[in-house]
Tab-separated table of C-alpha atoms in Angstrom:
chain	number	residue	atom	x	y	z
A	1	MET	CA	-5.744	23.667	-41.558
A	2	LYS	CA	-8.073	22.127	-39.098
A	3	VAL	CA	-9.990	24.170	-36.610
A	4	GLU	CA	-8.480	21.917	-33.783
A	5	ASN	CA	-4.950	22.784	-35.187
A	6	ILE	CA	-5.765	26.506	-35.089
A	7	ARG	CA	-6.857	26.306	-31.490
A	8	ASN	CA	-3.767	24.473	-30.418
A	9	SER	CA	-1.540	27.068	-32.113
A	10	TYR	CA	-3.169	30.198	-30.994
A	11	LEU	CA	-5.942	29.847	-28.451
A	12	GLY	CA	-6.047	30.017	-24.712
A	13	TYR	CA	-8.496	29.271	-22.043
A	14	GLY	CA	-11.848	31.036	-23.146
A	15	CYS	CA	-15.465	30.360	-24.068
A	16	THR	CA	-15.772	29.121	-27.502
A	17	THR	CA	-19.452	27.979	-27.068
A	18	ARG	CA	-22.297	27.455	-24.760
A	19	LYS	CA	-23.211	23.829	-23.968
A	20	ASN	CA	-25.519	23.129	-21.041
A	21	ASN	CA	-24.854	26.728	-19.988
A	22	ALA	CA	-21.240	25.980	-19.535
A	23	PHE	CA	-18.286	27.464	-21.397
A	24	VAL	CA	-16.038	25.047	-23.293
A	25	ARG	CA	-12.435	25.786	-22.296
A	26	THR	CA	-9.495	25.771	-24.861
A	27	ALA	CA	-5.782	26.472	-24.564
A	28	SER	CA	-4.961	30.372	-24.721
A	29	PRO	CA	-2.343	32.882	-25.164
A	30	SER	CA	-1.538	36.131	-23.426
A	31	PHE	CA	-3.441	39.307	-24.149
A	32	GLY	CA	-1.729	42.562	-25.043
A	33	ASN	CA	1.806	42.159	-26.326
A	34	SER	CA	1.705	38.459	-26.062
A	35	PRO	CA	4.866	36.278	-26.638
A	36	ALA	CA	5.554	35.552	-30.316
A	37	SER	CA	4.681	31.844	-30.319
A	38	THR	CA	4.799	31.915	-33.965
A	39	ALA	CA	8.237	33.621	-34.202
A	40	ALA	CA	9.824	30.521	-35.392
A	41	ARG	CA	8.253	31.005	-38.840
A	42	SER	CA	10.456	32.664	-41.349
A	43	VAL	CA	9.401	35.832	-43.186
A	44	GLU	CA	9.247	34.003	-46.306
A	45	ASP	CA	6.879	31.500	-44.898
A	46	ILE	CA	4.558	34.202	-43.536
A	47	LEU	CA	4.603	36.061	-46.908
A	48	LYS	CA	3.751	32.890	-48.722
A	49	SER	CA	0.815	32.065	-46.474
A	50	ILE	CA	-0.750	35.607	-47.031
A	51	PHE	CA	0.494	36.596	-50.427
A	52	PRO	CA	-2.381	36.926	-52.921
A	53	ASN	CA	-0.391	35.422	-55.833
A	54	ARG	CA	2.220	33.016	-54.535
A	55	ASN	CA	3.399	32.278	-58.120
A	56	ALA	CA	4.516	35.904	-58.280
A	57	LEU	CA	6.710	35.402	-55.192
A	58	ASN	CA	8.223	32.179	-56.599
A	59	PHE	CA	8.906	33.921	-59.795
A	60	ILE	CA	10.867	36.714	-57.839
A	61	ASN	CA	12.776	34.025	-55.958
A	62	LYS	CA	14.217	32.612	-59.128
A	63	PHE	CA	16.407	35.769	-59.379
A	64	GLU	CA	17.980	34.940	-55.983
A	65	LYS	CA	21.113	34.004	-57.716
A	66	LEU	CA	21.615	37.482	-59.098
A	67	LYS	CA	22.268	38.969	-55.764
A	68	GLY	CA	25.817	39.596	-54.629
A	69	GLU	CA	28.858	40.405	-56.650
A	70	LEU	CA	28.241	38.018	-59.499
A	71	GLY	CA	24.726	39.430	-59.948
A	72	GLY	CA	26.158	42.958	-59.968
A	73	ILE	CA	28.728	42.129	-62.619
A	74	LEU	CA	26.090	40.410	-64.856
A	75	ILE	CA	23.580	43.255	-64.468
A	76	THR	CA	26.291	45.852	-65.095
A	77	ALA	CA	27.326	43.921	-68.311
A	78	VAL	CA	23.766	43.774	-69.631
A	79	GLY	CA	23.359	47.405	-69.032
A	80	THR	CA	26.684	48.335	-70.687
A	81	GLY	CA	26.202	45.903	-73.641
A	82	PHE	CA	22.597	46.803	-74.439
A	83	VAL	CA	21.706	50.222	-73.111
A	84	ALA	CA	25.071	52.290	-73.599
A	85	PRO	CA	25.514	51.622	-77.272
A	86	PHE	CA	22.154	53.501	-78.115
A	87	SER	CA	23.024	56.426	-76.050
A	88	ILE	CA	26.373	56.645	-77.799
A	89	ALA	CA	25.230	55.843	-81.315
A	90	PHE	CA	22.466	58.212	-81.248
A	91	ASN	CA	23.733	61.044	-79.025
A	92	PRO	CA	21.917	64.102	-79.984
A	93	PHE	CA	24.579	66.348	-78.376
A	94	VAL	CA	27.307	65.164	-80.836
A	95	LYS	CA	26.561	66.919	-84.221
A	96	ALA	CA	28.416	67.666	-87.366
A	97	LYS	CA	29.373	71.271	-87.721
A	98	PRO	CA	26.826	73.462	-89.414
A	99	ASP	CA	28.736	73.623	-92.751
A	100	ALA	CA	29.659	69.936	-92.844
A	101	THR	CA	29.361	68.080	-96.103
A	102	GLU	CA	27.222	64.997	-96.546
A	103	GLU	CA	30.401	62.935	-96.413
A	104	GLU	CA	31.460	64.500	-93.239
A	105	LYS	CA	28.079	63.828	-91.668
A	106	GLU	CA	28.237	60.202	-92.746
A	107	GLU	CA	31.663	59.812	-91.298
A	108	LEU	CA	30.527	61.255	-87.962
A	109	SER	CA	27.599	58.829	-87.902
A	110	LYS	CA	29.879	55.888	-88.637
A	111	THR	CA	32.396	57.120	-85.918
A	112	LYS	CA	29.541	57.239	-83.302
A	113	LYS	CA	28.304	53.802	-84.267
A	114	TYR	CA	31.861	52.431	-84.345
A	115	THR	CA	32.468	53.806	-80.937
A	116	ALA	CA	29.206	52.475	-79.617
A	117	MET	CA	30.019	48.957	-80.684
A	118	ARG	CA	32.990	49.006	-78.391
A	119	GLN	CA	30.549	48.909	-75.364
A	120	PRO	CA	28.921	45.395	-75.852
A	121	ILE	CA	32.371	43.926	-76.564
A	122	SER	CA	33.768	45.654	-73.460
A	123	ALA	CA	30.852	44.333	-71.361
A	124	PHE	CA	31.293	40.824	-72.810
A	125	LEU	CA	34.918	40.679	-72.061
A	126	ALA	CA	34.520	42.259	-68.570
A	127	ALA	CA	31.824	39.725	-67.677
A	128	ILE	CA	34.050	36.779	-68.725
A	129	PHE	CA	37.219	38.068	-66.978
A	130	GLN	CA	35.525	39.450	-63.776
A	131	ALA	CA	32.879	36.792	-63.354
A	132	GLY	CA	35.400	34.096	-64.243
A	133	ALA	CA	37.680	35.228	-61.705
A	134	LEU	CA	35.215	35.516	-58.728
A	135	GLY	CA	35.177	31.778	-58.130
A	136	PRO	CA	38.860	31.130	-58.084
A	137	ILE	CA	39.325	34.192	-55.927
A	138	ASP	CA	36.709	33.150	-53.522
A	139	ARG	CA	37.930	29.536	-53.253
A	140	PHE	CA	41.512	30.884	-52.664
A	141	LEU	CA	40.450	33.357	-49.968
A	142	ASP	CA	38.218	30.576	-48.382
A	143	LYS	CA	41.122	28.245	-48.289
A	144	LEU	CA	43.316	30.804	-46.569
A	145	SER	CA	40.864	31.627	-43.813
A	146	ASN	CA	38.891	28.307	-43.358
A	147	ASP	CA	41.368	25.513	-43.729
A	148	PRO	CA	43.076	25.059	-40.298
A	149	GLU	CA	46.597	24.722	-41.772
A	150	TYR	CA	46.479	27.953	-43.489
A	151	ALA	CA	44.153	29.890	-41.191
A	152	LYS	CA	46.460	29.479	-38.253
A	153	ASN	CA	48.750	31.920	-40.006
A	154	PHE	CA	45.971	34.285	-41.162
A	155	TRP	CA	44.687	37.340	-39.302
A	156	LEU	CA	43.001	36.091	-36.082
A	157	GLU	CA	40.002	38.361	-36.741
A	158	LEU	CA	39.309	36.678	-39.965
A	159	ASP	CA	40.249	33.165	-39.007
A	160	GLN	CA	37.136	31.098	-39.848
A	161	SER	CA	38.529	27.723	-39.121
A	162	ALA	CA	36.490	27.295	-35.966
A	163	ILE	CA	33.278	28.462	-37.627
A	164	GLN	CA	33.737	27.801	-41.359
A	165	LYS	CA	31.889	29.473	-44.009
A	166	LYS	CA	28.759	27.609	-45.212
A	167	GLU	CA	29.922	27.363	-48.851
A	168	TYR	CA	33.322	26.019	-47.723
A	169	ILE	CA	31.632	23.413	-45.563
A	170	ALA	CA	29.369	22.492	-48.509
A	171	ARG	CA	32.427	22.010	-50.816
A	172	LEU	CA	34.118	19.760	-48.378
A	173	ILE	CA	31.056	17.655	-47.573
A	174	LYS	CA	30.084	17.431	-51.151
A	175	LYS	CA	33.538	16.058	-52.012
A	176	GLU	CA	33.244	13.575	-49.062
A	177	MET	CA	29.772	12.439	-50.301
A	178	LYS	CA	30.926	11.874	-53.893
A	179	ASN	CA	33.829	9.728	-52.657
A	180	ASP	CA	31.463	7.668	-50.511
A	181	PRO	CA	29.796	4.818	-52.531
A	182	GLU	CA	26.644	4.902	-50.475
A	183	THR	CA	25.898	8.674	-51.043
A	184	ALA	CA	27.470	8.707	-54.545
A	185	LYS	CA	24.679	6.776	-55.999
A	186	LEU	CA	21.824	8.991	-54.565
A	187	SER	CA	19.619	10.903	-57.054
A	188	ASN	CA	20.273	14.555	-57.551
A	189	GLN	CA	17.423	15.675	-55.261
A	190	GLU	CA	18.307	13.053	-52.492
A	191	PHE	CA	21.926	14.052	-52.816
A	192	LYS	CA	21.072	17.677	-52.227
A	193	LYS	CA	18.776	16.962	-49.287
A	194	GLU	CA	21.431	14.914	-47.593
A	195	LEU	CA	24.093	17.588	-48.395
A	196	ASP	CA	22.029	20.294	-46.902
A	197	ALA	CA	21.361	18.226	-43.742
A	198	ARG	CA	24.943	17.491	-43.345
A	199	VAL	CA	25.907	21.130	-43.853
A	200	LYS	CA	23.444	22.229	-41.146
A	201	ALA	CA	24.774	19.521	-38.774
A	202	ARG	CA	28.470	20.579	-39.267
A	203	GLN	CA	27.535	24.184	-38.635
A	204	ALA	CA	25.634	23.385	-35.474
A	205	GLU	CA	28.502	21.113	-34.380
A	206	GLN	CA	31.006	24.087	-34.725
A	207	LEU	CA	28.711	26.454	-32.893
A	208	ASN	CA	28.244	24.074	-30.051
A	209	ALA	CA	32.227	23.716	-29.789
A	210	ILE	CA	32.496	27.437	-29.420
A	211	ALA	CA	29.726	27.443	-26.732
A	212	GLU	CA	31.284	24.520	-24.934
A	213	GLY	CA	34.610	26.378	-24.920
A	214	LEU	CA	33.073	29.478	-23.330
A	215	LYS	CA	31.559	27.264	-20.678
A	216	GLU	CA	34.878	25.496	-19.778
A	217	THR	CA	37.311	28.428	-20.219
A	218	GLY	CA	35.380	31.550	-20.708
A	219	GLU	CA	37.148	32.007	-24.106
A	220	ILE	CA	36.446	31.787	-27.826
A	221	LYS	CA	39.058	29.391	-29.094
A	222	ILE	CA	40.138	29.365	-32.680
A	223	GLY	CA	42.454	26.305	-33.154
A	224	GLU	CA	45.397	26.950	-30.846
A	225	ARG	CA	44.636	30.740	-30.615
A	226	ALA	CA	41.909	32.476	-28.621
A	227	LEU	CA	40.211	35.986	-29.045
A	228	GLY	CA	41.105	38.549	-26.506
A	229	ASN	CA	38.927	38.819	-23.365
A	230	SER	CA	37.900	42.343	-24.123
A	231	GLU	CA	36.541	41.200	-27.523
A	232	VAL	CA	34.515	38.318	-26.135
A	233	ALA	CA	33.241	40.621	-23.377
A	234	GLU	CA	32.028	43.111	-26.002
A	235	TYR	CA	30.140	40.117	-27.593
A	236	VAL	CA	28.708	39.184	-24.236
A	237	ASN	CA	27.381	42.739	-23.725
A	238	ASN	CA	25.801	42.858	-27.140
A	239	VAL	CA	23.964	39.739	-26.526
A	240	ILE	CA	22.706	41.172	-23.281
A	241	GLU	CA	21.552	44.388	-25.069
A	242	ASN	CA	19.702	42.094	-27.540
A	243	TYR	CA	17.895	40.444	-24.526
A	244	ILE	CA	17.069	43.960	-23.165
A	245	GLN	CA	15.416	45.054	-26.477
A	246	ARG	CA	13.412	41.655	-26.541
A	247	ALA	CA	12.109	42.487	-23.027
A	248	LYS	CA	11.288	46.006	-24.050
A	249	LYS	CA	9.034	44.722	-26.971
A	250	LEU	CA	7.116	42.684	-24.506
A	251	GLN	CA	6.125	45.836	-22.582
A	252	ASN	CA	3.054	47.925	-23.340
A	253	SER	CA	3.470	51.627	-24.135
A	254	ALA	CA	1.235	54.232	-22.794
A	255	GLU	CA	-0.845	54.042	-25.971
A	256	GLY	CA	-0.803	50.257	-25.643
A	257	LEU	CA	-2.124	50.452	-21.982
A	258	SER	CA	-4.952	52.622	-23.119
A	259	PHE	CA	-5.775	50.555	-26.277
A	260	TYR	CA	-5.703	47.139	-24.472
A	261	THR	CA	-7.802	48.517	-21.473
A	262	LYS	CA	-10.527	49.918	-23.893
A	263	ARG	CA	-10.402	46.593	-25.895
A	264	ALA	CA	-10.710	44.546	-22.713
A	265	THR	CA	-13.856	46.715	-21.636
A	266	ASP	CA	-15.375	46.016	-25.148
A	267	LEU	CA	-14.641	42.338	-24.911
A	268	ILE	CA	-16.098	41.994	-21.370
A	269	ASN	CA	-19.215	44.100	-21.979
A	270	ASN	CA	-20.026	42.202	-25.126
A	271	LYS	CA	-19.049	38.709	-23.902
A	272	ASP	CA	-22.445	37.100	-24.565
A	273	ILE	CA	-22.731	38.570	-27.980
A	274	LEU	CA	-19.252	37.506	-29.106
A	275	CYS	CA	-19.621	33.926	-27.607
A	276	ASP	CA	-22.833	33.720	-29.699
A	277	ILE	CA	-21.230	35.182	-32.872
A	278	PHE	CA	-18.306	32.853	-32.526
A	279	SER	CA	-19.975	29.748	-31.122
A	280	GLU	CA	-18.668	26.369	-31.779
A	281	ASP	CA	-21.622	25.425	-34.042
A	282	LYS	CA	-21.333	28.340	-36.199
A	283	LEU	CA	-17.393	28.188	-36.497
A	284	THR	CA	-17.510	24.514	-37.268
A	285	SER	CA	-19.948	24.974	-40.200
A	286	LEU	CA	-17.500	27.634	-41.617
A	287	GLN	CA	-14.400	25.664	-40.942
A	288	ASN	CA	-11.742	26.141	-43.675
A	289	LYS	CA	-14.010	28.571	-45.500
A	290	PRO	CA	-12.485	31.962	-45.145
A	291	LYS	CA	-14.704	33.647	-47.743
A	292	GLU	CA	-17.902	32.234	-46.265
A	293	LEU	CA	-16.700	33.257	-42.897
A	294	LYS	CA	-16.083	36.818	-44.072
A	295	ASN	CA	-19.612	36.818	-45.739
A	296	TYR	CA	-21.150	35.744	-42.454
A	297	LEU	CA	-19.310	38.533	-40.503
A	298	LEU	CA	-20.333	41.134	-43.026
A	299	SER	CA	-23.944	40.162	-42.869
A	300	ILE	CA	-24.007	40.773	-39.162
A	301	ARG	CA	-21.674	43.708	-38.657
A	302	ASN	CA	-24.291	46.384	-39.258
A	303	LYS	CA	-27.053	45.001	-37.148
A	304	PRO	CA	-28.020	47.289	-34.190
A	305	GLU	CA	-27.558	44.538	-31.576
A	306	TYR	CA	-23.873	44.139	-32.775
A	307	ALA	CA	-23.012	47.889	-32.682
A	308	GLY	CA	-20.628	47.377	-29.597
A	309	VAL	CA	-18.562	44.754	-31.316
A	310	GLN	CA	-18.461	46.392	-34.845
A	311	GLU	CA	-14.755	47.611	-34.523
A	312	ILE	CA	-13.681	43.971	-33.496
A	313	LEU	CA	-15.604	42.573	-36.421
A	314	ASP	CA	-14.040	44.905	-38.875
A	315	GLU	CA	-10.614	43.965	-37.644
A	316	ILE	CA	-11.340	40.123	-38.281
A	317	ILE	CA	-13.027	40.915	-41.580
A	318	VAL	CA	-10.003	42.830	-43.010
A	319	ALA	CA	-7.402	40.214	-41.585
A	320	PRO	CA	-5.719	37.926	-44.118
A	321	GLU	CA	-8.103	34.931	-44.853
A	322	GLN	CA	-5.379	32.523	-43.640
A	323	ILE	CA	-5.788	33.691	-40.065
A	324	ARG	CA	-9.324	34.976	-39.984
A	325	GLU	CA	-10.726	31.766	-38.495
A	326	SER	CA	-8.028	31.710	-35.783
A	327	ARG	CA	-8.813	35.303	-34.862
A	328	CYS	CA	-12.365	34.428	-34.171
A	329	TYR	CA	-11.298	31.799	-31.644
A	330	ARG	CA	-8.555	34.118	-30.176
A	331	THR	CA	-11.234	36.833	-29.597
A	332	ILE	CA	-13.163	34.546	-27.355
A	333	ALA	CA	-9.981	33.195	-25.619
A	334	ARG	CA	-9.073	36.748	-24.691
A	335	ILE	CA	-12.166	37.304	-22.718
A	336	GLN	CA	-11.237	34.543	-20.346
A	337	LYS	CA	-7.663	35.691	-20.051
A	338	ILE	CA	-8.839	39.223	-19.100
A	339	GLU	CA	-11.157	37.709	-16.465
A	340	GLU	CA	-8.403	35.482	-15.066
A	341	ALA	CA	-6.128	38.546	-14.928
A	342	CYS	CA	-8.661	40.311	-12.814
A	343	GLY	CA	-9.357	37.420	-10.552
A	344	GLY	CA	-12.722	36.752	-11.976
A	345	THR	CA	-14.026	40.294	-11.626
A	346	PHE	CA	-13.236	42.597	-14.379
A	347	THR	CA	-12.965	46.374	-13.931
A	348	PRO	CA	-11.070	48.572	-16.355
A	349	GLU	CA	-9.068	49.964	-13.341
A	350	ARG	CA	-8.113	46.423	-12.203
A	351	TYR	CA	-7.137	45.356	-15.695
A	352	LEU	CA	-5.040	48.432	-16.207
A	353	GLU	CA	-3.298	47.780	-12.910
A	354	LYS	CA	-2.468	44.264	-14.130
A	355	LEU	CA	-1.057	45.536	-17.294
A	356	THR	CA	1.115	48.069	-15.374
A	357	GLU	CA	2.369	45.338	-13.102
A	358	ARG	CA	3.281	43.438	-16.226
A	359	ASN	CA	5.537	46.411	-17.309
A	360	ASP	CA	6.985	46.611	-13.826
A	361	LEU	CA	7.928	42.999	-13.884
A	362	LEU	CA	9.539	43.585	-17.323
A	363	ASP	CA	11.334	46.583	-15.893
A	364	GLU	CA	12.870	44.407	-13.107
A	365	LYS	CA	14.146	42.036	-15.651
A	366	ILE	CA	15.628	44.790	-17.702
A	367	ALA	CA	17.423	46.213	-14.728
A	368	GLU	CA	18.880	42.819	-13.922
A	369	LEU	CA	20.148	42.432	-17.512
A	370	LYS	CA	21.654	45.988	-17.486
A	371	GLY	CA	23.364	45.135	-14.196
A	372	ALA	CA	24.916	42.102	-15.629
A	373	LYS	CA	26.810	43.913	-18.327
A	374	ILE	CA	30.596	44.090	-18.174
A	375	GLU	CA	31.429	47.732	-17.495
A	376	ASP	CA	35.116	47.865	-18.221
A	377	LEU	CA	35.816	45.699	-21.262
A	378	SER	CA	39.617	46.183	-20.948
A	379	LYS	CA	39.474	44.553	-17.383
A	380	ALA	CA	37.463	41.557	-18.501
A	381	THR	CA	38.950	38.163	-17.590
A	382	GLN	CA	38.024	34.599	-18.361
A	383	GLU	CA	36.403	34.165	-15.028
A	384	SER	CA	34.496	37.349	-15.243
A	385	ILE	CA	33.091	36.472	-18.577
A	386	LYS	CA	31.878	32.901	-17.198
A	387	GLU	CA	30.436	34.836	-14.221
A	388	THR	CA	28.658	37.317	-16.400
A	389	ILE	CA	27.123	34.488	-18.515
A	390	GLY	CA	25.736	33.079	-15.267
A	391	LYS	CA	24.285	36.377	-14.197
A	392	VAL	CA	22.531	36.721	-17.588
A	393	ALA	CA	21.074	33.330	-17.366
A	394	GLN	CA	19.748	34.116	-13.738
A	395	ALA	CA	18.314	37.443	-15.155
A	396	CYS	CA	16.479	35.426	-17.992
A	397	ALA	CA	15.005	32.951	-15.569
A	398	TYR	CA	11.502	33.293	-14.188
A	399	ASP	CA	9.381	31.611	-11.627
A	400	GLU	CA	7.181	29.093	-13.320
A	401	ASN	CA	4.846	29.130	-10.290
A	402	SER	CA	4.043	32.734	-10.896
A	403	ALA	CA	1.012	33.091	-13.046
A	404	ALA	CA	1.995	36.690	-13.967
A	405	ALA	CA	5.596	35.530	-14.939
A	406	ARG	CA	4.138	32.558	-17.047
A	407	ASP	CA	1.724	35.065	-18.891
A	408	ILE	CA	4.601	37.224	-20.011
A	409	PHE	CA	7.582	34.830	-20.507
A	410	GLU	CA	6.164	31.441	-21.431
A	411	ASN	CA	7.090	30.389	-24.968
A	412	THR	CA	9.546	33.611	-25.461
A	413	ASN	CA	12.528	31.497	-25.773
A	414	THR	CA	14.704	34.300	-24.477
A	415	PHE	CA	13.188	33.888	-20.934
A	416	GLN	CA	12.747	30.352	-19.589
A	417	ASN	CA	12.440	28.602	-16.227
A	418	ASP	CA	15.268	26.061	-16.602
A	419	LEU	CA	18.478	27.671	-15.514
A	420	GLU	CA	20.808	25.003	-17.099
A	421	LYS	CA	19.161	25.464	-20.470
A	422	LEU	CA	19.292	29.273	-20.286
A	423	GLY	CA	23.127	29.144	-19.560
A	424	ALA	CA	23.494	26.935	-22.644
A	425	LYS	CA	21.274	29.278	-24.744
A	426	VAL	CA	23.196	32.312	-23.675
A	427	ARG	CA	26.546	30.588	-24.696
A	428	GLN	CA	24.853	29.627	-28.006
A	429	ASP	CA	23.905	33.251	-28.620
A	430	ILE	CA	27.259	34.535	-27.898
A	431	ALA	CA	28.779	31.937	-30.509
A	432	LYS	CA	26.118	33.114	-32.968
A	433	PHE	CA	26.827	36.614	-32.463
A	434	TYR	CA	30.539	36.071	-32.886
A	435	LYS	CA	29.836	34.079	-36.116
A	436	GLU	CA	27.672	37.003	-37.465
A	437	VAL	CA	30.441	39.501	-36.783
A	438	LEU	CA	33.126	37.302	-38.234
A	439	GLU	CA	30.991	37.009	-41.377
A	440	HIS	CA	30.721	40.785	-41.759
A	441	LYS	CA	34.467	41.318	-41.240
A	442	TYR	CA	35.256	38.616	-43.755
A	443	LYS	CA	32.793	39.987	-46.225
A	444	GLY	CA	34.398	43.534	-45.991
A	445	PHE	CA	37.885	41.895	-46.349
A	446	GLY	CA	36.825	39.902	-49.425
A	447	GLN	CA	35.188	42.784	-51.187
A	448	ILE	CA	38.377	45.015	-50.748
A	449	THR	CA	40.675	42.305	-51.728
A	450	LYS	CA	38.598	41.633	-55.026
A	451	VAL	CA	38.631	45.382	-55.791
A	452	LEU	CA	42.387	45.395	-55.531
A	453	ILE	CA	42.772	42.266	-57.546
A	454	GLY	CA	40.346	43.804	-60.149
A	455	VAL	CA	42.254	47.183	-60.373
A	456	CYS	CA	45.639	45.587	-60.383
A	457	ILE	CA	45.126	42.369	-62.465
A	458	THR	CA	41.591	41.827	-63.953
A	459	LEU	CA	41.207	45.320	-65.323
A	460	PRO	CA	44.564	45.611	-67.170
A	461	ILE	CA	43.895	42.057	-68.698
A	462	THR	CA	40.388	43.115	-69.727
A	463	CYS	CA	41.647	46.356	-71.391
A	464	THR	CA	44.469	44.526	-73.147
A	465	ALA	CA	42.083	41.970	-74.496
A	466	LEU	CA	39.637	44.646	-75.652
A	467	ASN	CA	42.135	46.495	-77.540
A	468	TRP	CA	43.217	43.372	-79.278
A	469	VAL	CA	39.633	41.914	-79.978
A	470	TYR	CA	37.907	45.123	-80.825
A	471	PRO	CA	39.426	46.241	-84.081
A	472	ARG	CA	39.601	42.674	-85.422
A	473	PHE	CA	36.008	42.014	-84.437
A	474	MET	CA	34.796	45.243	-86.180
A	475	ALA	CA	36.990	44.442	-89.307
A	476	LYS	CA	35.408	41.054	-89.555
A	477	PHE	CA	31.807	41.740	-88.826
A	478	PHE	CA	31.372	45.494	-89.580
A	479	PRO	CA	33.899	46.407	-92.236
A	480	ASN	CA	31.896	49.257	-93.511
A	481	LEU	CA	32.347	50.990	-90.070
A	482	ALA	CA	35.833	49.820	-89.600
A	483	LYS	CA	37.664	50.760	-92.896
A	484	THR	CA	39.176	54.199	-93.335
A	485	ASP	CA	38.584	55.844	-96.630
A	486	LYS	CA	41.739	57.003	-98.026
A	487	LYS	CA	41.822	60.028	-100.332
A	488	GLU	CA	43.615	59.647	-103.612
A	489	GLU	CA	46.675	61.604	-103.769
A	490	THR	CA	46.787	64.189	-106.647
A	491	LYS	CA	49.930	65.716	-107.912
A	492	ASN	CA	49.827	69.243	-109.119
A	493	GLY	CA	51.705	70.129	-112.401
A	494	GLY	CA	50.177	67.529	-114.662
A	495	ASP	CA	52.176	64.742	-116.421
A	496	LYS	CA	55.693	64.119	-115.875
């Protein structure tokens, strides 16, 4: 990554070097609990960027297909088939009676081994029947709840025809693409890429339709039916609570206020030293060289003249090497932000006051959001829902002419200065929350249904198959364990 890219991503206005006794200015983020401008990165992307051995993470990801019900069935089958037999065949607690003959001991050993062999056969049959039944059951349930023709007669709470399941959409689009001469001739990789793009587009289209319905009527429409107003109102309140929690995360705790005030004091008091350590010339020579940068910082950290910034240097030294360089630039950028916050003249008291004002401004937003909640869900109407969405958008709006508001809310996504975009975002978030709730409800329904089908249908079939296959398998491949010795009958009294 180029230094220029790092600056554009992370830095704010601050001194990065001295040239002609003037500080070069670069773009800058907030100091303290700054907005998460990098929040769009997924957890997986972040892990990959800092994981010491990315190959290990890629290896772990290969087992992703084992998650869920299919993975549980296969893992259980492996455990039953390869682990259970040994514990049965060599069970130390099942012993022959003390006065048993060698024949009796041998017979007991054969019996234990014969019983043990039932486990892998049972596991194999269970995996075939249970795993084999999952696909058809899933497709049958998906058809009932996702196809508009069937879903209209399904429970409204589980009707997914308006926001269809991703796997169901993928099956439909895959079929469409295979029937299309243009897409049917694509390579496997191109086909998959196009399929993924179309699935995402279809999902976005369905979410937009739900959001548009909220805008027009204040309802969540599913075909010809609609969710109850109280249920929609509950979703609205949950989204508001989500926004409240995000606002709280932007606030500084009492410990945070103390830490950032002390850190600001250290930065300002050592401004010249830090601007020298992280000068443009020095950082340019170490660009994209994290190890060399670390060695440079280690070489100066214990020098007496740098005693006041040792803690700051230590934090940068132990930072992941992928962000070490950006931390150097951000440290300088924060100095300028602190001075700007204090009107050009820094004092710890003045900076603490500014941080406290930041918390107060966030408290106001939190109060507005709390006040926008629908108090009595049972009395919610379509109009009150639309009105509440408008209030939420107003509460999330900030004055772009206010430097303090920009410092807190800029790039947070939840809080914006465009009221129309905010209204659309709130409706989208409500639609996404409904989708999430629907997925959880359907997942629970699907699991219960599969358990009932398993107990009433799959399990009896598996047991019947096992009782038929097991003795025949043993007689064919392990006749020494399967056969029963018959004792010769002797008759008392001699010859006739």
